[in-house]
mmCIF file of C-alpha atoms in Angstrom:
data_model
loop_
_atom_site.group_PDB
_atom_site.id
_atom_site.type_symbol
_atom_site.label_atom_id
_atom_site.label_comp_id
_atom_site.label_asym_id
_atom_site.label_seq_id
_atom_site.Cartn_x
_atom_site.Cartn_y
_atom_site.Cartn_z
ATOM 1 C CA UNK A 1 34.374 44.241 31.035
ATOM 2 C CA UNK A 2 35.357 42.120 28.120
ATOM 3 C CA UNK A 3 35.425 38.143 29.236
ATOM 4 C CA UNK A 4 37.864 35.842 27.079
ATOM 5 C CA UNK A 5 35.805 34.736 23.886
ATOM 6 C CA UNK A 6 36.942 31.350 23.932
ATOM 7 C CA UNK A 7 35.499 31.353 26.848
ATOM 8 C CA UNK A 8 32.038 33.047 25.549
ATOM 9 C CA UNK A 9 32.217 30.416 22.138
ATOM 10 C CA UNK A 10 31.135 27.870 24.575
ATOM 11 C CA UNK A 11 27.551 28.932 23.425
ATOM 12 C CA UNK A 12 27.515 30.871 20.392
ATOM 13 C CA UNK A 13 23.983 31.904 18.854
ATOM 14 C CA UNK A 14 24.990 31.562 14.940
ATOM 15 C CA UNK A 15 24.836 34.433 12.274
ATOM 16 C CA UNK A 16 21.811 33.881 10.197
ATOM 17 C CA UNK A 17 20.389 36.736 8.005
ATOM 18 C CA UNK A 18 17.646 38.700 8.398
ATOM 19 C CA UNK A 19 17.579 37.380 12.216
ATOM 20 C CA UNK A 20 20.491 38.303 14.020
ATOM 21 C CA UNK A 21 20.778 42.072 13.840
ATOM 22 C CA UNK A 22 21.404 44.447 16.472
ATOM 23 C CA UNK A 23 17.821 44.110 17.857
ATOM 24 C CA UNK A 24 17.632 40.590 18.048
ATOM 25 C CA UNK A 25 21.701 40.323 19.446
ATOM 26 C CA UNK A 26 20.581 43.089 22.363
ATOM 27 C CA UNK A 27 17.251 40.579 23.247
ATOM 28 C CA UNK A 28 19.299 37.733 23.552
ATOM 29 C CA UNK A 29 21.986 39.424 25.878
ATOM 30 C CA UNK A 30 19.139 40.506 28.286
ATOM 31 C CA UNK A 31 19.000 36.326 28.232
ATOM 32 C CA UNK A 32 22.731 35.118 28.621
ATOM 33 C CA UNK A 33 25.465 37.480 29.827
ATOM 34 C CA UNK A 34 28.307 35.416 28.270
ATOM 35 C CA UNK A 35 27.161 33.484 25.511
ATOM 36 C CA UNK A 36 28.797 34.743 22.135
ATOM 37 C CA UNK A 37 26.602 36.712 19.791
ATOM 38 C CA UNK A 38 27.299 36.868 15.796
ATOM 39 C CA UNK A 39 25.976 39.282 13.312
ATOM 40 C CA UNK A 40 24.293 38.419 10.294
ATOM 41 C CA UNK A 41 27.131 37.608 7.218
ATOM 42 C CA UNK A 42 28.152 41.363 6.157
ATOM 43 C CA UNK A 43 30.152 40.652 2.757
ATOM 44 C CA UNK A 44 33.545 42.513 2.208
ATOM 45 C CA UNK A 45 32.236 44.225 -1.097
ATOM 46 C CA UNK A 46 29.895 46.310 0.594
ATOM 47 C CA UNK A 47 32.015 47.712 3.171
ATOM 48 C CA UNK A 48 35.105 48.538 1.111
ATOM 49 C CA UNK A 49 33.596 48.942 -2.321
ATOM 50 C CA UNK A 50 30.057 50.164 -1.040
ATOM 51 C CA UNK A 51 31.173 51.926 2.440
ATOM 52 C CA UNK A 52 28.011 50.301 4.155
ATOM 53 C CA UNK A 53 29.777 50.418 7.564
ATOM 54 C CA UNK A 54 25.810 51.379 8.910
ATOM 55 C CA UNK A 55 25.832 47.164 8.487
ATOM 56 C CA UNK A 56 28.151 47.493 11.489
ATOM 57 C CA UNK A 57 25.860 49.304 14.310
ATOM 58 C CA UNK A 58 26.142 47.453 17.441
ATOM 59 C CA UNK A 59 25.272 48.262 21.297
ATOM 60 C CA UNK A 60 27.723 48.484 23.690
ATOM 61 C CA UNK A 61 25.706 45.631 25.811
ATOM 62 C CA UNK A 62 26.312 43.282 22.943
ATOM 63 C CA UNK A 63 29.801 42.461 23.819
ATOM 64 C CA UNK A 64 31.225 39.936 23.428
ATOM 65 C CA UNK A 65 30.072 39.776 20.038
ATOM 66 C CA UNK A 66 31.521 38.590 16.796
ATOM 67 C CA UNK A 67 31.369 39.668 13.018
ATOM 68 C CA UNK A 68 30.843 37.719 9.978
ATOM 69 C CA UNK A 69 32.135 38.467 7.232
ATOM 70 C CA UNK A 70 31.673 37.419 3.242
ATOM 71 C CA UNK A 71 34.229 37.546 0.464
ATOM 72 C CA UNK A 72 36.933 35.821 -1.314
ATOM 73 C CA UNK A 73 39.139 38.172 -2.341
ATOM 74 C CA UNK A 74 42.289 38.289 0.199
ATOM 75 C CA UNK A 75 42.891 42.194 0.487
ATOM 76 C CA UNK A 76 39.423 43.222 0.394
ATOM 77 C CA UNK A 77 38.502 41.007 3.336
ATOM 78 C CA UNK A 78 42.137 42.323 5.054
ATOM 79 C CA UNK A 79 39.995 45.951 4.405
ATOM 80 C CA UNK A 80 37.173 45.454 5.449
ATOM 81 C CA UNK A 81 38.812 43.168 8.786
ATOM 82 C CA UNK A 82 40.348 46.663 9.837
ATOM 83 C CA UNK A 83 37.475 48.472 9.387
ATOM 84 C CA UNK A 84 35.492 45.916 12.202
ATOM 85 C CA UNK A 85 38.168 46.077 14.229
ATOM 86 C CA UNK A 86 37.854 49.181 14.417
ATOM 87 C CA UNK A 87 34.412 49.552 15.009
ATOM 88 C CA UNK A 88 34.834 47.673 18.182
ATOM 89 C CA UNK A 89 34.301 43.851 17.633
ATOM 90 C CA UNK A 90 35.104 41.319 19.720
ATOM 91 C CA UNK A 91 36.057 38.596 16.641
ATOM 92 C CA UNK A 92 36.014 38.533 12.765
ATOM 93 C CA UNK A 93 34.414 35.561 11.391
ATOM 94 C CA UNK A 94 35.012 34.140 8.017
ATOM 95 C CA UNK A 95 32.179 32.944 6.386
ATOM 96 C CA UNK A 96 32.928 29.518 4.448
ATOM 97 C CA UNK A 97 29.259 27.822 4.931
ATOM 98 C CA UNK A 98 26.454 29.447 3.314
ATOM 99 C CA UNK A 99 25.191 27.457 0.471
ATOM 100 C CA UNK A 100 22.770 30.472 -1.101
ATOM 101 C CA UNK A 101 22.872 31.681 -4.793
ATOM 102 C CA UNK A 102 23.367 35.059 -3.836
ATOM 103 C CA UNK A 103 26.995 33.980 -2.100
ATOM 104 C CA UNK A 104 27.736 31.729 -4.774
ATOM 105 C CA UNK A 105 27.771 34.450 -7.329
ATOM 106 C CA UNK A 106 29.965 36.151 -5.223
ATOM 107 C CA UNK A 107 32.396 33.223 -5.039
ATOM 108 C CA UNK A 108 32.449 32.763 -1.373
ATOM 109 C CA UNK A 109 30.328 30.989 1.495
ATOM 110 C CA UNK A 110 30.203 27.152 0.863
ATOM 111 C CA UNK A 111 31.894 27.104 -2.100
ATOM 112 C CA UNK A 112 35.038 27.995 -0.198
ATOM 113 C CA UNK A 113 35.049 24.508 1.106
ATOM 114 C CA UNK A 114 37.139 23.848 -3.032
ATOM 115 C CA UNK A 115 39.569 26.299 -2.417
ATOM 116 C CA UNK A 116 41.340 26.020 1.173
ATOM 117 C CA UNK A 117 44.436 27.578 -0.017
ATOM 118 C CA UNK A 118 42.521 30.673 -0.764
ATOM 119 C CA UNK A 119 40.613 30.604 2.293
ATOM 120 C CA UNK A 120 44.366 30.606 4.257
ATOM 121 C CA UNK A 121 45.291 33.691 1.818
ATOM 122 C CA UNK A 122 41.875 34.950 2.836
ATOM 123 C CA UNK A 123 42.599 34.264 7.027
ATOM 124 C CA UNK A 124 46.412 35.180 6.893
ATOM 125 C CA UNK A 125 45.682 38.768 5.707
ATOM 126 C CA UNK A 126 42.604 38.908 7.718
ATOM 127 C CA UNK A 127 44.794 38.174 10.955
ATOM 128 C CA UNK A 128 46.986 40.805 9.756
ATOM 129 C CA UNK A 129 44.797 43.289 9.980
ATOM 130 C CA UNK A 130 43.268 42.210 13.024
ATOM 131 C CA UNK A 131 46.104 42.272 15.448
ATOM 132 C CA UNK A 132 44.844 40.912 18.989
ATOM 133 C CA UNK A 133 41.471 40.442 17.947
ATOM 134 C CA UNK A 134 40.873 36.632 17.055
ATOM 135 C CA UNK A 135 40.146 36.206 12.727
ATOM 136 C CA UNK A 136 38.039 32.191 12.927
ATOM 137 C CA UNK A 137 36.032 30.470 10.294
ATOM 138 C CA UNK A 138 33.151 29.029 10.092
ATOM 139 C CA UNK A 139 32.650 26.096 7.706
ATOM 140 C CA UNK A 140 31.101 22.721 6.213
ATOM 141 C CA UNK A 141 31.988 19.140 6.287
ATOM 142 C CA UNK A 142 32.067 19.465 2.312
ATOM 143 C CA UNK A 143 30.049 20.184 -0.537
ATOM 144 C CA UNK A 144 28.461 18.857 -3.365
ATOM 145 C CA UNK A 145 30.502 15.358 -4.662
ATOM 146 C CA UNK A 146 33.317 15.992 -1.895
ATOM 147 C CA UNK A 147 33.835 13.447 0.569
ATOM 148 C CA UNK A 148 33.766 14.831 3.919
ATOM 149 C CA UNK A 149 36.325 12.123 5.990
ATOM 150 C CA UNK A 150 38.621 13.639 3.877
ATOM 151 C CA UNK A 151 37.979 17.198 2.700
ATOM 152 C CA UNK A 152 37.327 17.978 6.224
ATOM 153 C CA UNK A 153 40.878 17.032 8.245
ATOM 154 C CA UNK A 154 42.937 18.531 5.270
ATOM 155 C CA UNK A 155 40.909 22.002 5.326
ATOM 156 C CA UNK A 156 40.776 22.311 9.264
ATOM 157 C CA UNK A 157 45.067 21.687 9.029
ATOM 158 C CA UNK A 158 44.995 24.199 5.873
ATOM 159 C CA UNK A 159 43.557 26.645 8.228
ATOM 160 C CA UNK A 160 45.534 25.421 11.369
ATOM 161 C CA UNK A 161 48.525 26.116 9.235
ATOM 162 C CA UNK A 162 47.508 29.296 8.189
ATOM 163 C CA UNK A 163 47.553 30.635 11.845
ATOM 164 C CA UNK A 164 43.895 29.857 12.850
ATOM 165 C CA UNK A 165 43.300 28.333 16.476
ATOM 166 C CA UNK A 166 39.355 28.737 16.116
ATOM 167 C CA UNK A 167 36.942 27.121 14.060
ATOM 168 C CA UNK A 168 32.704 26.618 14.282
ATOM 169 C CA UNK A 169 31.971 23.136 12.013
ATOM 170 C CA UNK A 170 28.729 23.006 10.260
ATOM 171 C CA UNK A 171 27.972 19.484 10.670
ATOM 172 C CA UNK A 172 26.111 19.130 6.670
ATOM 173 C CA UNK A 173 27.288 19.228 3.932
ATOM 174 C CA UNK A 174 26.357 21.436 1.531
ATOM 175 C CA UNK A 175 24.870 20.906 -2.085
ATOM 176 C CA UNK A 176 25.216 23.461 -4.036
ATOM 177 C CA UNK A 177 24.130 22.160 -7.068
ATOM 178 C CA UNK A 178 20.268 20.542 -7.227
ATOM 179 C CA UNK A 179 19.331 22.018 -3.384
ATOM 180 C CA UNK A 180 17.860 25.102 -2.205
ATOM 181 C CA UNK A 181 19.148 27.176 0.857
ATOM 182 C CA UNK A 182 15.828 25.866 2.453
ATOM 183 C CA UNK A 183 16.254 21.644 1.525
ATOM 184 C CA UNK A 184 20.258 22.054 2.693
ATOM 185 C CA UNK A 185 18.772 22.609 6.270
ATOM 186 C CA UNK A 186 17.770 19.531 6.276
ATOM 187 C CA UNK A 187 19.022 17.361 3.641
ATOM 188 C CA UNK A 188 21.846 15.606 3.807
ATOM 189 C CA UNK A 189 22.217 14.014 7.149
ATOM 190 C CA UNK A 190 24.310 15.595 10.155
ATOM 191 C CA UNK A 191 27.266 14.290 10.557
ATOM 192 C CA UNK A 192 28.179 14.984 14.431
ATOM 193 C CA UNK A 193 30.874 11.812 14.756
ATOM 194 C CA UNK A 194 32.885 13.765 11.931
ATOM 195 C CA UNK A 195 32.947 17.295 13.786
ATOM 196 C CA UNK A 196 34.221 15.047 16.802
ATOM 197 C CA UNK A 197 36.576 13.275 15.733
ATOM 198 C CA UNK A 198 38.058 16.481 14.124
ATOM 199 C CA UNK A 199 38.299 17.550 17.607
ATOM 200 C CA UNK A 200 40.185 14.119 18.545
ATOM 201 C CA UNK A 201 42.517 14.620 15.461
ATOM 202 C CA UNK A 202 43.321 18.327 16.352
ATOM 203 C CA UNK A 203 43.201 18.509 20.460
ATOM 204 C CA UNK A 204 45.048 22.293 19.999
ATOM 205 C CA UNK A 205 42.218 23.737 18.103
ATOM 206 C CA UNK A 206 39.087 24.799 19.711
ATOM 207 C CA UNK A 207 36.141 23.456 17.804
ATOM 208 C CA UNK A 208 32.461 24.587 17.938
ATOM 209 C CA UNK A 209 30.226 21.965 16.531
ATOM 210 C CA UNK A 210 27.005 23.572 14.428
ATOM 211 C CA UNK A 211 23.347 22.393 12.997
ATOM 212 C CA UNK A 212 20.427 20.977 13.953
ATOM 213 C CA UNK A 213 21.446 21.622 17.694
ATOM 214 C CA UNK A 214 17.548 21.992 19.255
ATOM 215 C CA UNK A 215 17.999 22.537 23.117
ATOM 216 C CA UNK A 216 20.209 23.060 25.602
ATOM 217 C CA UNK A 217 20.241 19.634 26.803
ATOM 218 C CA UNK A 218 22.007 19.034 22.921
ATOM 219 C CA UNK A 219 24.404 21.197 23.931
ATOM 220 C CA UNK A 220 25.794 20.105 27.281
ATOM 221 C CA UNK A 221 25.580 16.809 25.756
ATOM 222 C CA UNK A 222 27.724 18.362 22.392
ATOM 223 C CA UNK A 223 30.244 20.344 25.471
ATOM 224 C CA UNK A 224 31.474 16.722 26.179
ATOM 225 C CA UNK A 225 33.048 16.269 22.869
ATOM 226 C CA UNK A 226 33.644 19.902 21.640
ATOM 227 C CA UNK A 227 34.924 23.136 22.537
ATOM 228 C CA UNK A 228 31.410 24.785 21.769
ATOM 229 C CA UNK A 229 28.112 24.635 20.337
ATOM 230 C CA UNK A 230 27.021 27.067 18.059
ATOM 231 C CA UNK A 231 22.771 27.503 18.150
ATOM 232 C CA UNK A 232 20.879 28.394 14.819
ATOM 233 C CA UNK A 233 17.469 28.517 14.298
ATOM 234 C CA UNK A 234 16.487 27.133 18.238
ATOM 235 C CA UNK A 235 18.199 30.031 19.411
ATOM 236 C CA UNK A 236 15.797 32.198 17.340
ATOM 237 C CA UNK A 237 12.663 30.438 17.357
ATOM 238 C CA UNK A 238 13.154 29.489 21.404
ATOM 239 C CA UNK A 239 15.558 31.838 22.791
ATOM 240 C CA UNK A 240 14.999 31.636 26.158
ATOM 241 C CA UNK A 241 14.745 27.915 26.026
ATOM 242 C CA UNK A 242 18.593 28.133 24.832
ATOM 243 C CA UNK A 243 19.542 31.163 26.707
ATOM 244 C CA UNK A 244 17.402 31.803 29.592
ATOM 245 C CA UNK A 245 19.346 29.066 31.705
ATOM 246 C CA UNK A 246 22.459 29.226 29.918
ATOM 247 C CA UNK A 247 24.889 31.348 32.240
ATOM 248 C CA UNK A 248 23.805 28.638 34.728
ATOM 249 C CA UNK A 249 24.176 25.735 32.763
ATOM 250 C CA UNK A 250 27.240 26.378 31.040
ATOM 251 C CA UNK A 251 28.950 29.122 32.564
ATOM 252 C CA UNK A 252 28.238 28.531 35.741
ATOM 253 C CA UNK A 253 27.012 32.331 36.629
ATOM 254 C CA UNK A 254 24.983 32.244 39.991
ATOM 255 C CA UNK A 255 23.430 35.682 39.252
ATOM 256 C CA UNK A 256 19.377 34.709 38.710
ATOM 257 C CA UNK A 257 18.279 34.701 35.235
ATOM 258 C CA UNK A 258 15.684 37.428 34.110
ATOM 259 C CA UNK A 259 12.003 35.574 33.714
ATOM 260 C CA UNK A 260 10.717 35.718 30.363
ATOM 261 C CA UNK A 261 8.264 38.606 31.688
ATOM 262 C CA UNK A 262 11.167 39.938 32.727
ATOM 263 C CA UNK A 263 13.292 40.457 29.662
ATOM 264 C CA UNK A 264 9.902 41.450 28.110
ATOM 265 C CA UNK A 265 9.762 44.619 30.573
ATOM 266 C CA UNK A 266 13.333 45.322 30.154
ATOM 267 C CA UNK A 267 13.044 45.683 26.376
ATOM 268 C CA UNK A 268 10.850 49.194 27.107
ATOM 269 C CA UNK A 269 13.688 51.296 27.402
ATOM 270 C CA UNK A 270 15.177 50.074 24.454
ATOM 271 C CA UNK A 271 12.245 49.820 22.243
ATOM 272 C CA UNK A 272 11.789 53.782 22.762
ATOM 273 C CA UNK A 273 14.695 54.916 21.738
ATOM 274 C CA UNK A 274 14.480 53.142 18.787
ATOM 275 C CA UNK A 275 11.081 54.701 17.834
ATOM 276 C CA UNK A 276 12.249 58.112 19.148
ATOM 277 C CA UNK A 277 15.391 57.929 16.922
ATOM 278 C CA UNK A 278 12.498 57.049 13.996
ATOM 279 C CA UNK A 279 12.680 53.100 13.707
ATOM 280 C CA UNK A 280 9.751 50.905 14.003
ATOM 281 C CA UNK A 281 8.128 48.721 16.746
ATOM 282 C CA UNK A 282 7.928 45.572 14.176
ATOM 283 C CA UNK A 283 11.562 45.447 13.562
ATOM 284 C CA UNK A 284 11.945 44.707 17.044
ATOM 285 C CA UNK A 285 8.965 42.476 18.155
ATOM 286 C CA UNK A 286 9.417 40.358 15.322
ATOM 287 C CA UNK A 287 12.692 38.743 17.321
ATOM 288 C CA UNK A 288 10.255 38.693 20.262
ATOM 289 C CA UNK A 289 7.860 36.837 18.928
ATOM 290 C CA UNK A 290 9.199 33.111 20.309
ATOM 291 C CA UNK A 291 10.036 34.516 23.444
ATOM 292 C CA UNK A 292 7.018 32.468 25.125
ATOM 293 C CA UNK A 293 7.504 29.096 22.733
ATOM 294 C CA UNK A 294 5.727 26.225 24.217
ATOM 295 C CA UNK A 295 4.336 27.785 27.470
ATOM 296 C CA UNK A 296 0.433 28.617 27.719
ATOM 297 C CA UNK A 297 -0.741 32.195 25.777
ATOM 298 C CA UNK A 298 2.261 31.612 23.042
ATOM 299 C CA UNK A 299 -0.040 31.996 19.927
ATOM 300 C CA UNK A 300 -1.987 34.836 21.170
ATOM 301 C CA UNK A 301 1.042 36.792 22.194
ATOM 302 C CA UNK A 302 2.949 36.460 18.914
ATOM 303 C CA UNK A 303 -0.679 36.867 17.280
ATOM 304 C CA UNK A 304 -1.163 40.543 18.744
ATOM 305 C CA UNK A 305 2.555 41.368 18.350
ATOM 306 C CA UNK A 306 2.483 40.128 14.583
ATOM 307 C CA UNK A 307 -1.136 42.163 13.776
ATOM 308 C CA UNK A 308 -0.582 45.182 15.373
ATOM 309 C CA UNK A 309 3.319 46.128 15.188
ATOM 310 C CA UNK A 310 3.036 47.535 11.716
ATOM 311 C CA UNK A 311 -0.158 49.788 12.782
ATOM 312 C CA UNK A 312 1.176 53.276 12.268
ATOM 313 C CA UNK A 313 1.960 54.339 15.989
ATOM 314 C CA UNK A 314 2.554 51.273 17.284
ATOM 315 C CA UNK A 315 4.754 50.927 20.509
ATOM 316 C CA UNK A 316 5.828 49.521 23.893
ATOM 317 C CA UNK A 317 1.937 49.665 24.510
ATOM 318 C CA UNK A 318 1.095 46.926 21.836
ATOM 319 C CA UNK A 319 4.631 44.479 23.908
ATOM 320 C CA UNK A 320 2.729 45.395 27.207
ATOM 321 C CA UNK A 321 -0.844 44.706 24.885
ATOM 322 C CA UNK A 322 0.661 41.096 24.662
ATOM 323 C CA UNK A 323 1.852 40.009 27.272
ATOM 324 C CA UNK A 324 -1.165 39.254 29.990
ATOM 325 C CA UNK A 325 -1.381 36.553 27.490
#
């Protein structure tokens, strides 16, 4: 059964390429029932013009999860919104944050941030073509020479306008001019008072707040001014320090919580019907392999999982190799 996804954007582990793809979204659900999942940025181009709707596989015991998607042409992303849809998603996701070269060529990602009244052509079509199913954006404070106090208020009631009632704040801005991908993580400063008072100026919206979020203490702490929290890299390089007690903590789910052991075993099942349907261990363990951060036996388990899952039969034996560490 589908729960409400406002509901589920209380937690939401963020779209980050090369990371959160099927494998790694169906690991973190054996962690949090409810917490809202997000694919990796799929860009409008290469569904409509390139018909790579393989970028789309998801398992049913993902739900609720979201799409994001990449573009900046209006009727394309209206396109390639009906084809998600339709492929079962629980929310389309416009991507107006990522500072890399590659999305800058394609005019879209951060850059957005200098053209809100394209991003509301973008979203109005994209709700068209999503009917029931919620069409949010995820963006910046600003970017390069902008100033964020007030770029930010005038884009988040450019999108209001434009029919949105959902929005996930990056907390940075971005430079994208003189910065790589990698220093923008970083560099320059969060700005959480911003994302919060954007909730204080627009009480109707529901805000996540995004960046540099690090535990799950952070994000009860982040649930007293916002909506949501959206995790990054935490969520990947700790997952069950942000989702093992999350259902708990901020859904208040009494079921008991699967032990890290525990979503270890339950991975067997899944790991071989991958390799029966011809896929490889590694591009499964390698979401696993901060599944024990910061308790005793972490380096050796990650060190056996990252030396032997590209050995040429390689299986659940190397996961079950692993984990007496």
């Amino acid at each position: 059964m589908k729960q409400d996804i406002s509901t589920a954007s209380r937690l939401s582990v963020a779209p980050m390429m090369d990371w959160t793809d099927r494998h790694c979204r169906y690991l973190h659900r054996l962690m949090s029932h409810h917490a809202l999942l997000y694919t990796e940025m799929v860009t409008a181009p290469a569904l409509v013009r390139g018909g790579a709707v393989h970028l789309l596989t998801f398992n049913p015991e993902e739900h609720p999860v979201a799409v994001q998607l990449g573009g900046s042409d209006p009727v394309e992303l209206k396109e390639a919104t009906k084809i998600c849809v339709d492929h079962g998603y629980d929310e389309v996701n416009l991507n107006v944050g990522c500072p890399s070269d590659r999305v800058q060529s394609g005019a879209f990602g951060a850059v957005l941030m200098k053209s809100p009244e394209l991003v509301a052509d973008c979203v109005t079509l994209m709700q068209e073509a999503a009917g029931d199913v919620p069409v949010t954006v995820k963006c910046r404070i600003g970017v390069d020479d902008q100033e964020p106090t007030e770029v930010l208020p005038a884009f988040v009631e450019t999108m209001r306008a434009a029919g949105i009632t959902r929005m996930q704040i990056h907390a940075r801005k971005a430079w994208l001019d003189g910065l790589s991908p990698k220093q923008n993580r970083d560099i320059p400063p969060l700005d959480y008072p911003l994302a919060h008072a954007m909730k204080e100026v627009f009480p109707d919206l529901h805000l996540s707040i995004n960046g540099g979020i690090q535990s799950l203490e952070m994000v009860e702490e982040e649930l007293t001014y916002m909506d949501g929290v959206m995790v990054g890299r935490a969520a990947y390089h700790q997952p069950y320090d942000i989702l093992g007690a999350a259902d708990a903590r901020i859904f208040g789910d009494t079921r008991v919580a699967l032990t890290r052991h525990e979503v270890v075993l339950a991975m067997e099942d899944y790991i071989g019907r991958h390799i029966a349907e011809g896929g490889k261990v590694a591009q499964i363990t390698k979401h696993m392999l901060g599944l024990f951060a910061g308790q005793p036996g972490a380096r050796r388990w990650k060190r056996v999982l990252s030396e032997g899952a590209h050995k040429d039969g390689a299986g659940f034996e190397l996961v079950k190799e692993a984990l007496p560490a």
